[in-house]
PDB file of C-alpha atoms in Angstrom:
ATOM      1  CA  UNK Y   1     -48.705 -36.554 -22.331  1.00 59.00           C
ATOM      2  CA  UNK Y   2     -50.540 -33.940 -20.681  1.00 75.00           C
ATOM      3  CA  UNK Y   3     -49.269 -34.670 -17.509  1.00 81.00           C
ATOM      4  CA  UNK Y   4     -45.609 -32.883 -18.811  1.00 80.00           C
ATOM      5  CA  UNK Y   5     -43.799 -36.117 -17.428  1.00 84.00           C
ATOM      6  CA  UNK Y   6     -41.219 -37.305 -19.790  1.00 85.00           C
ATOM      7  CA  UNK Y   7     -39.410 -41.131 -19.591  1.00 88.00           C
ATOM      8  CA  UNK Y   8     -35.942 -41.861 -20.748  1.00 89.00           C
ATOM      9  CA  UNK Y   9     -34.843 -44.935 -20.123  1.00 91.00           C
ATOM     10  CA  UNK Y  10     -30.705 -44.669 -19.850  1.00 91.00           C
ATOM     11  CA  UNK Y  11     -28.936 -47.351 -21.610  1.00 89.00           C
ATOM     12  CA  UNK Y  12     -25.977 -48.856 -19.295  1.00 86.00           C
ATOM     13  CA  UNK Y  13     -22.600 -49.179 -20.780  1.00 85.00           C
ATOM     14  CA  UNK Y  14     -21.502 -52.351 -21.897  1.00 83.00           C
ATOM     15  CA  UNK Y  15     -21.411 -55.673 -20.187  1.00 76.00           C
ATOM     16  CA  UNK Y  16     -17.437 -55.328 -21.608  1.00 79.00           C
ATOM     17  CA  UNK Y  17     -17.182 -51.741 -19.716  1.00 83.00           C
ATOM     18  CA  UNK Y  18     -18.604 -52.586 -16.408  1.00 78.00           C
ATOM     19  CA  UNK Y  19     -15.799 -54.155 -15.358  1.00 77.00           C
ATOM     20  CA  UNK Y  20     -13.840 -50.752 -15.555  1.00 82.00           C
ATOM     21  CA  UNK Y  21     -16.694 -49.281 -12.757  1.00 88.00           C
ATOM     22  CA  UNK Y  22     -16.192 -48.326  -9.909  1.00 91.00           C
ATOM     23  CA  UNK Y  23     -18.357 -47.012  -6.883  1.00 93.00           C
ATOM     24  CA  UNK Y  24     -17.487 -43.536  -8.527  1.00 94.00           C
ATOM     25  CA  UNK Y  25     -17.379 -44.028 -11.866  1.00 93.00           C
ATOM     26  CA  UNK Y  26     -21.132 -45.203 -11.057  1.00 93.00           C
ATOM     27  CA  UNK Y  27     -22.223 -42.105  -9.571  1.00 94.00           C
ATOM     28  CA  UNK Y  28     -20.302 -40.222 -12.519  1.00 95.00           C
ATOM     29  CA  UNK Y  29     -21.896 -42.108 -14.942  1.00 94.00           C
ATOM     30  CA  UNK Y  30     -25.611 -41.511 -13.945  1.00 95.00           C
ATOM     31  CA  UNK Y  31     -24.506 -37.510 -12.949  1.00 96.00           C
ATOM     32  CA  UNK Y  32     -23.869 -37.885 -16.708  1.00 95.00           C
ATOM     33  CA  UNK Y  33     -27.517 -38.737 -17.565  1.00 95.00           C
ATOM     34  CA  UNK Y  34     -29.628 -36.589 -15.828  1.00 93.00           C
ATOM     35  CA  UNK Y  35     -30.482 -33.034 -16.361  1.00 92.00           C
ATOM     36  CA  UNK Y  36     -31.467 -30.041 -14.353  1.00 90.00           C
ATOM     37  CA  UNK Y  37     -35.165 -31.517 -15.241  1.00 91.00           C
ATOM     38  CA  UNK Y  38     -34.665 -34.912 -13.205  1.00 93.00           C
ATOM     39  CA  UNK Y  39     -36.259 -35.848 -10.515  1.00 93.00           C
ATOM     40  CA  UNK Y  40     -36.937 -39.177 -10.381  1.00 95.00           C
ATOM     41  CA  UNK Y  41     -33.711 -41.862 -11.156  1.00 95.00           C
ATOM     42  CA  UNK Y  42     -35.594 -45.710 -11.085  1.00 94.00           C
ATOM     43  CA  UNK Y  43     -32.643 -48.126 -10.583  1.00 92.00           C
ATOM     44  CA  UNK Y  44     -32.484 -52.043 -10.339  1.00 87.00           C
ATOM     45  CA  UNK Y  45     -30.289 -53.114  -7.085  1.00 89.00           C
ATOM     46  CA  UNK Y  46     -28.761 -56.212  -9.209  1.00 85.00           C
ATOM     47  CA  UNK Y  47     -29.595 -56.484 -12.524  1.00 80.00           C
ATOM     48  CA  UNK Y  48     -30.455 -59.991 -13.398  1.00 75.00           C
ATOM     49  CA  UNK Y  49     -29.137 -60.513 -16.794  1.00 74.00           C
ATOM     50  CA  UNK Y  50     -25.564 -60.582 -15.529  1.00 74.00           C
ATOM     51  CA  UNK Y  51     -25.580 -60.091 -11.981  1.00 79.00           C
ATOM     52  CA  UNK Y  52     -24.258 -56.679 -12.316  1.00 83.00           C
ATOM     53  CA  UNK Y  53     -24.714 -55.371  -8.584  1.00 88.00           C
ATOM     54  CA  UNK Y  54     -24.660 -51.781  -8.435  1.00 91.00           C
ATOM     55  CA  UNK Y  55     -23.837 -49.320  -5.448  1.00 93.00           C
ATOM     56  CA  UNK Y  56     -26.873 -48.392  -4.651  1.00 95.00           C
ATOM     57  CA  UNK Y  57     -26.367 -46.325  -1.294  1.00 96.00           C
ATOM     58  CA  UNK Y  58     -23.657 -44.116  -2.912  1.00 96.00           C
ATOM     59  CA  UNK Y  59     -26.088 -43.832  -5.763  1.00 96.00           C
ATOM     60  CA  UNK Y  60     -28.907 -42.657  -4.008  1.00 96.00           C
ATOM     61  CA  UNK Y  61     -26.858 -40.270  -1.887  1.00 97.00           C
ATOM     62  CA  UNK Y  62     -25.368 -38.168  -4.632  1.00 97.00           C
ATOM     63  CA  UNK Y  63     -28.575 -38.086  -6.893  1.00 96.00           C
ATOM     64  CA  UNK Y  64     -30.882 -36.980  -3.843  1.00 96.00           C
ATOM     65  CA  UNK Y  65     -27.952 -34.363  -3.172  1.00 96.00           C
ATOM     66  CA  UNK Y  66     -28.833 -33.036  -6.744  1.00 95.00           C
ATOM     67  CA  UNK Y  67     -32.500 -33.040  -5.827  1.00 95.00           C
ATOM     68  CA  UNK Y  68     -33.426 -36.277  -7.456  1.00 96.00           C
ATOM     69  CA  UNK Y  69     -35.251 -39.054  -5.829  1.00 96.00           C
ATOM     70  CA  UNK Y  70     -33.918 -42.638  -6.452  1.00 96.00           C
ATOM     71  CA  UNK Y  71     -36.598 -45.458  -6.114  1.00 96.00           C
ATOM     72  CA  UNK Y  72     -34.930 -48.956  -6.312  1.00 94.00           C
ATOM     73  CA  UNK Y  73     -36.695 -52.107  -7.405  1.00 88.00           C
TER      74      UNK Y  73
END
């Protein structure tokens, strides 16, 4: 792409692991997969599939701390 953007799209652990999370372990987790080269994170609120609700505002706050946007659908 000329445009230099590059998509990843970050595979969440398993439905077996997310019990384990935590509002930290979140925010861990996605530190995790991003790179000095972020700066856009697109996040669901609740993920449909299996109502997996994530903590969005602590999300948001330590990505945009790192200088990466979070849009939430």
């Amino acid at each position: 792409d000329k445009s230099g953007l590059v998509f990843r799209l970050i595979q969440l652990p398993s439905v077996f692991e997310l019990e384990k999370f935590d509002t930290n372990r979140w925010i861990d987790f996605f530190r995790s997969e991003i790179s000095g080269k972020t700066s856009c994170l697109v996040l669901y609120h609740i993920y449909s599939g299996h109502g997996l609700t994530l903590p969005i505002e602590e999300i948001a706050e330590a990505m945009e701390s790192l200088g990466v946007t979070v849009v939430v659908d």
